[in-house]
Amino acid sequence: IPFSPNVSIEAGFMLALDRPVLFLVNEELRCLPVDFSGHIFKTYKSDQGNLSGSTGGAVRDWIEHDLSFYDYGNKKLILFVSLGGTCRCVLAKAILADLIDRKKVPGLAVEAAAVADPHHATISPSALKAIQETGRERWIEKHRPRKLCPYLQDRADLIIALTDTTLARRADPLNKVVTDRELFGAAIPNPYPDKEDAASLKRYRDVRDQLDQLLNEHFDVILKRADAEPSI
């Protein structure tokens, strides 16, 4: 099955408007054109009896797990952002979510997103291994790298930027964006690239340990900035 050129025109228009785009791909299509490499796509079955359920399930999966379009209700939302969304922000999400759980702080959620379009569909393997070594992998079990979207930007009560890259939507009258240097007094180094070797794992462990220490030390400050309930 060939890739329709009309899709390229429509997708290009949406991307130019900085809108999130999902490619629904027939399972018989072998790959996307190189111009769309790195963008999210879901496969569907083209048989008539399963078409509606297959496409509907793919869209729901995209909305829930790739865009984080959850109804957080009355919960305060803390959002970590990094450049590619596969390393630092995910490590921070797992560590802070576990810390919130252990301290039994109610009404608080944690998410992670990328400033740029993620180039990988999964968390960096060394990042996952570094978190698994501490037993906190359940907090990122269903996490997928996703680009910072207007919904997350607007919904977040506190955005912690673990990157030197300026946020595309930094303007915020509530001033809820804080950098790692502003919050911690230190920059969190980017452990990427992940070659899945001993040297890579060491870099990821070092970043994990640094985040672990800083998030513990600044936990009450983070709660205050997010206007969340104080720890007990």
Tab-separated table of C-alpha atoms in Angstrom:
chain	number	residue	atom	x	y	z
A	1	ILE	CA	0.000	0.000	0.000
A	2	PRO	CA	1.632	3.337	-1.029
A	3	PHE	CA	1.783	6.409	1.201
A	4	SER	CA	-0.744	9.018	0.025
A	5	PRO	CA	0.806	12.379	-0.966
A	6	ASN	CA	-2.369	14.109	0.287
A	7	VAL	CA	-1.427	13.002	3.786
A	8	SER	CA	1.928	14.769	3.414
A	9	ILE	CA	0.204	18.051	2.523
A	10	GLU	CA	-2.310	17.840	5.371
A	11	ALA	CA	0.256	16.717	7.938
A	12	GLY	CA	2.699	19.421	6.854
A	13	PHE	CA	0.015	22.056	7.328
A	14	MET	CA	-0.784	20.796	10.844
A	15	LEU	CA	2.880	20.593	11.845
A	16	ALA	CA	3.455	24.133	10.576
A	17	LEU	CA	0.726	25.235	12.996
A	18	ASP	CA	2.533	23.335	15.777
A	19	ARG	CA	-0.383	20.944	16.209
A	20	PRO	CA	0.137	17.376	17.434
A	21	VAL	CA	-0.247	14.898	14.585
A	22	LEU	CA	-1.068	11.210	14.710
A	23	PHE	CA	-0.446	9.088	11.633
A	24	LEU	CA	-2.945	6.242	11.350
A	25	VAL	CA	-1.072	3.689	9.296
A	26	ASN	CA	-2.537	0.645	7.623
A	27	GLU	CA	-0.749	-2.408	8.988
A	28	GLU	CA	0.290	-3.310	5.441
A	29	LEU	CA	2.315	-0.099	5.027
A	30	ARG	CA	5.932	-0.994	5.662
A	31	CYS	CA	7.228	2.409	6.794
A	32	LEU	CA	6.596	6.150	6.842
A	33	PRO	CA	8.446	8.504	4.470
A	34	VAL	CA	11.726	9.811	5.853
A	35	ASP	CA	10.246	13.321	6.236
A	36	PHE	CA	8.000	11.998	8.993
A	37	SER	CA	10.627	9.947	10.763
A	38	GLY	CA	10.272	10.338	14.521
A	39	HIS	CA	6.582	11.237	14.471
A	40	ILE	CA	4.035	9.095	16.256
A	41	PHE	CA	2.070	6.606	14.216
A	42	LYS	CA	-0.383	3.853	15.100
A	43	THR	CA	-1.363	0.902	12.972
A	44	TYR	CA	-4.914	-0.228	12.282
A	45	LYS	CA	-6.530	-3.221	10.656
A	46	SER	CA	-8.264	-2.481	7.368
A	47	ASP	CA	-10.779	-5.318	7.401
A	48	GLN	CA	-14.309	-3.932	7.443
A	49	GLY	CA	-15.450	-5.768	10.547
A	50	ASN	CA	-12.681	-4.382	12.741
A	51	LEU	CA	-11.951	-0.988	11.149
A	52	SER	CA	-13.913	1.193	13.560
A	53	GLY	CA	-12.684	-0.545	16.703
A	54	SER	CA	-9.103	-0.667	15.447
A	55	THR	CA	-8.867	3.023	14.525
A	56	GLY	CA	-10.778	4.098	17.646
A	57	GLY	CA	-8.439	2.142	19.894
A	58	ALA	CA	-5.389	3.656	18.199
A	59	VAL	CA	-6.688	7.204	18.700
A	60	ARG	CA	-7.542	6.564	22.354
A	61	ASP	CA	-4.084	5.115	22.951
A	62	TRP	CA	-2.503	8.218	21.382
A	63	ILE	CA	-4.581	10.626	23.455
A	64	GLU	CA	-4.001	8.863	26.761
A	65	HIS	CA	-0.417	7.628	26.563
A	66	ASP	CA	1.286	9.906	24.039
A	67	LEU	CA	-0.369	13.255	24.747
A	68	SER	CA	-1.081	12.694	28.450
A	69	PHE	CA	-4.557	14.059	27.855
A	70	TYR	CA	-5.776	12.839	31.226
A	71	ASP	CA	-8.382	14.453	33.399
A	72	TYR	CA	-6.239	15.185	36.437
A	73	GLY	CA	-9.288	16.482	38.279
A	74	ASN	CA	-8.310	18.660	41.236
A	75	LYS	CA	-4.767	17.324	41.385
A	76	LYS	CA	-1.810	19.668	41.127
A	77	LEU	CA	0.436	18.734	38.211
A	78	ILE	CA	4.231	18.957	38.228
A	79	LEU	CA	5.772	18.626	34.781
A	80	PHE	CA	9.441	17.897	34.039
A	81	VAL	CA	10.682	18.807	30.567
A	82	SER	CA	13.955	17.946	28.849
A	83	LEU	CA	15.218	18.209	25.290
A	84	GLY	CA	14.340	14.756	23.913
A	85	GLY	CA	12.000	13.431	26.593
A	86	THR	CA	13.712	10.050	26.989
A	87	CYS	CA	16.218	10.620	29.808
A	88	ARG	CA	16.337	13.351	32.450
A	89	CYS	CA	12.659	14.221	32.642
A	90	VAL	CA	11.675	10.541	32.852
A	91	LEU	CA	14.197	9.837	35.624
A	92	ALA	CA	12.891	12.870	37.520
A	93	LYS	CA	9.282	11.752	37.044
A	94	ALA	CA	9.953	8.315	38.531
A	95	ILE	CA	11.952	9.695	41.468
A	96	LEU	CA	9.500	12.451	42.406
A	97	ALA	CA	6.412	10.247	41.957
A	98	ASP	CA	7.945	7.679	44.288
A	99	LEU	CA	8.871	10.392	46.785
A	100	ILE	CA	5.310	11.737	46.768
A	101	ASP	CA	3.971	8.240	47.356
A	102	ARG	CA	6.359	7.508	50.230
A	103	LYS	CA	5.586	10.840	51.900
A	104	LYS	CA	1.866	10.255	51.333
A	105	VAL	CA	1.208	13.663	49.781
A	106	PRO	CA	-2.336	13.639	48.326
A	107	GLY	CA	-3.628	15.409	45.249
A	108	LEU	CA	-0.378	15.621	43.297
A	109	ALA	CA	0.537	14.170	39.871
A	110	VAL	CA	3.846	14.121	37.979
A	111	GLU	CA	4.460	14.058	34.219
A	112	ALA	CA	7.358	14.399	31.778
A	113	ALA	CA	7.617	15.818	28.265
A	114	ALA	CA	10.113	16.901	25.600
A	115	VAL	CA	10.820	20.360	24.221
A	116	ALA	CA	11.635	18.932	20.785
A	117	ASP	CA	9.948	16.151	18.843
A	118	PRO	CA	11.091	12.894	20.493
A	119	HIS	CA	13.396	10.887	18.256
A	120	HIS	CA	12.662	7.633	20.072
A	121	ALA	CA	9.359	5.948	20.838
A	122	THR	CA	10.548	4.534	24.157
A	123	ILE	CA	12.504	5.575	27.221
A	124	SER	CA	16.280	5.267	26.861
A	125	PRO	CA	17.160	1.681	27.872
A	126	SER	CA	19.890	2.837	30.276
A	127	ALA	CA	17.470	5.275	31.925
A	128	LEU	CA	14.997	2.470	32.490
A	129	LYS	CA	17.714	0.189	33.831
A	130	ALA	CA	18.960	2.898	36.204
A	131	ILE	CA	15.443	3.308	37.613
A	132	GLN	CA	14.851	-0.438	37.807
A	133	GLU	CA	17.943	-0.737	39.996
A	134	THR	CA	16.142	1.406	42.588
A	135	GLY	CA	12.775	-0.366	42.291
A	136	ARG	CA	10.869	2.691	41.054
A	137	GLU	CA	10.068	1.586	37.518
A	138	ARG	CA	6.330	1.274	38.184
A	139	TRP	CA	6.012	5.064	38.023
A	140	ILE	CA	7.090	5.127	34.379
A	141	GLU	CA	5.721	1.749	33.320
A	142	LYS	CA	3.404	3.184	30.642
A	143	HIS	CA	5.364	6.332	29.921
A	144	ARG	CA	6.165	7.210	26.329
A	145	PRO	CA	8.235	10.171	25.185
A	146	ARG	CA	5.912	12.976	24.091
A	147	LYS	CA	6.347	16.581	22.998
A	148	LEU	CA	5.205	19.368	25.279
A	149	CYS	CA	1.744	20.312	24.044
A	150	PRO	CA	-0.524	23.263	24.901
A	151	TYR	CA	-2.700	21.051	27.111
A	152	LEU	CA	0.190	19.984	29.364
A	153	GLN	CA	1.685	23.483	29.339
A	154	ASP	CA	-1.609	25.044	30.427
A	155	ARG	CA	-2.609	22.290	32.843
A	156	ALA	CA	0.691	22.092	34.742
A	157	ASP	CA	0.949	23.973	38.031
A	158	LEU	CA	4.753	23.820	37.975
A	159	ILE	CA	7.081	23.149	35.041
A	160	ILE	CA	10.670	22.201	35.881
A	161	ALA	CA	12.957	22.596	32.851
A	162	LEU	CA	15.936	20.233	32.883
A	163	THR	CA	17.398	21.664	29.687
A	164	ASP	CA	19.143	24.768	28.387
A	165	THR	CA	16.754	24.882	25.443
A	166	THR	CA	14.229	27.712	25.697
A	167	LEU	CA	10.658	26.495	25.922
A	168	ALA	CA	8.732	27.325	22.765
A	169	ARG	CA	5.799	28.467	24.907
A	170	ARG	CA	7.770	29.971	27.773
A	171	ALA	CA	5.579	33.092	28.066
A	172	ASP	CA	3.423	32.529	31.124
A	173	PRO	CA	1.741	35.210	33.239
A	174	LEU	CA	1.794	32.909	36.274
A	175	ASN	CA	5.563	32.372	35.982
A	176	LYS	CA	5.196	28.662	36.649
A	177	VAL	CA	8.304	27.653	34.680
A	178	VAL	CA	11.524	27.191	36.667
A	179	THR	CA	14.871	25.905	35.398
A	180	ASP	CA	17.049	23.358	37.151
A	181	ARG	CA	19.596	26.089	37.914
A	182	GLU	CA	16.930	28.316	39.454
A	183	LEU	CA	15.415	25.522	41.512
A	184	PHE	CA	18.412	23.403	42.463
A	185	GLY	CA	21.303	25.798	41.971
A	186	ALA	CA	22.805	23.243	39.586
A	187	ALA	CA	22.321	22.054	36.011
A	188	ILE	CA	21.319	18.459	35.314
A	189	PRO	CA	23.641	17.123	32.576
A	190	ASN	CA	22.194	15.325	29.583
A	191	PRO	CA	23.315	11.641	29.707
A	192	TYR	CA	22.374	11.057	26.048
A	193	PRO	CA	23.420	9.333	23.786
A	194	ASP	CA	22.640	5.911	25.133
A	195	LYS	CA	24.885	3.282	23.565
A	196	GLU	CA	23.606	0.719	26.096
A	197	ASP	CA	27.134	0.044	27.314
A	198	ALA	CA	28.828	0.401	30.701
A	199	ALA	CA	29.852	4.014	30.061
A	200	SER	CA	26.301	5.009	29.129
A	201	LEU	CA	24.815	3.287	32.157
A	202	LYS	CA	27.262	5.104	34.432
A	203	ARG	CA	26.151	8.480	33.033
A	204	TYR	CA	22.518	7.602	33.589
A	205	ARG	CA	23.212	6.379	37.110
A	206	ASP	CA	25.060	9.595	37.901
A	207	VAL	CA	22.117	11.706	36.684
A	208	ARG	CA	19.686	9.483	38.597
A	209	ASP	CA	21.655	9.921	41.815
A	210	GLN	CA	21.969	13.673	41.318
A	211	LEU	CA	18.234	14.028	40.741
A	212	ASP	CA	17.510	11.770	43.700
A	213	GLN	CA	19.531	13.984	46.020
A	214	LEU	CA	18.245	17.306	44.682
A	215	LEU	CA	14.571	16.302	44.587
A	216	ASN	CA	14.756	15.075	48.170
A	217	GLU	CA	16.526	18.227	49.328
A	218	HIS	CA	14.106	20.564	47.535
A	219	PHE	CA	10.908	18.572	48.019
A	220	ASP	CA	9.146	21.117	50.218
A	221	VAL	CA	10.178	23.955	47.886
A	222	ILE	CA	8.691	22.058	44.943
A	223	LEU	CA	5.415	21.532	46.796
A	224	LYS	CA	5.250	25.216	47.650
A	225	ARG	CA	5.913	26.289	44.070
A	226	ALA	CA	3.198	23.905	42.849
A	227	ASP	CA	0.841	25.210	45.547
A	228	ALA	CA	0.414	21.638	46.757
A	229	GLU	CA	-0.195	20.404	50.275
A	230	PRO	CA	2.942	20.430	52.444
A	231	SER	CA	4.629	17.165	53.407
A	232	ILE	CA	3.936	15.723	56.837
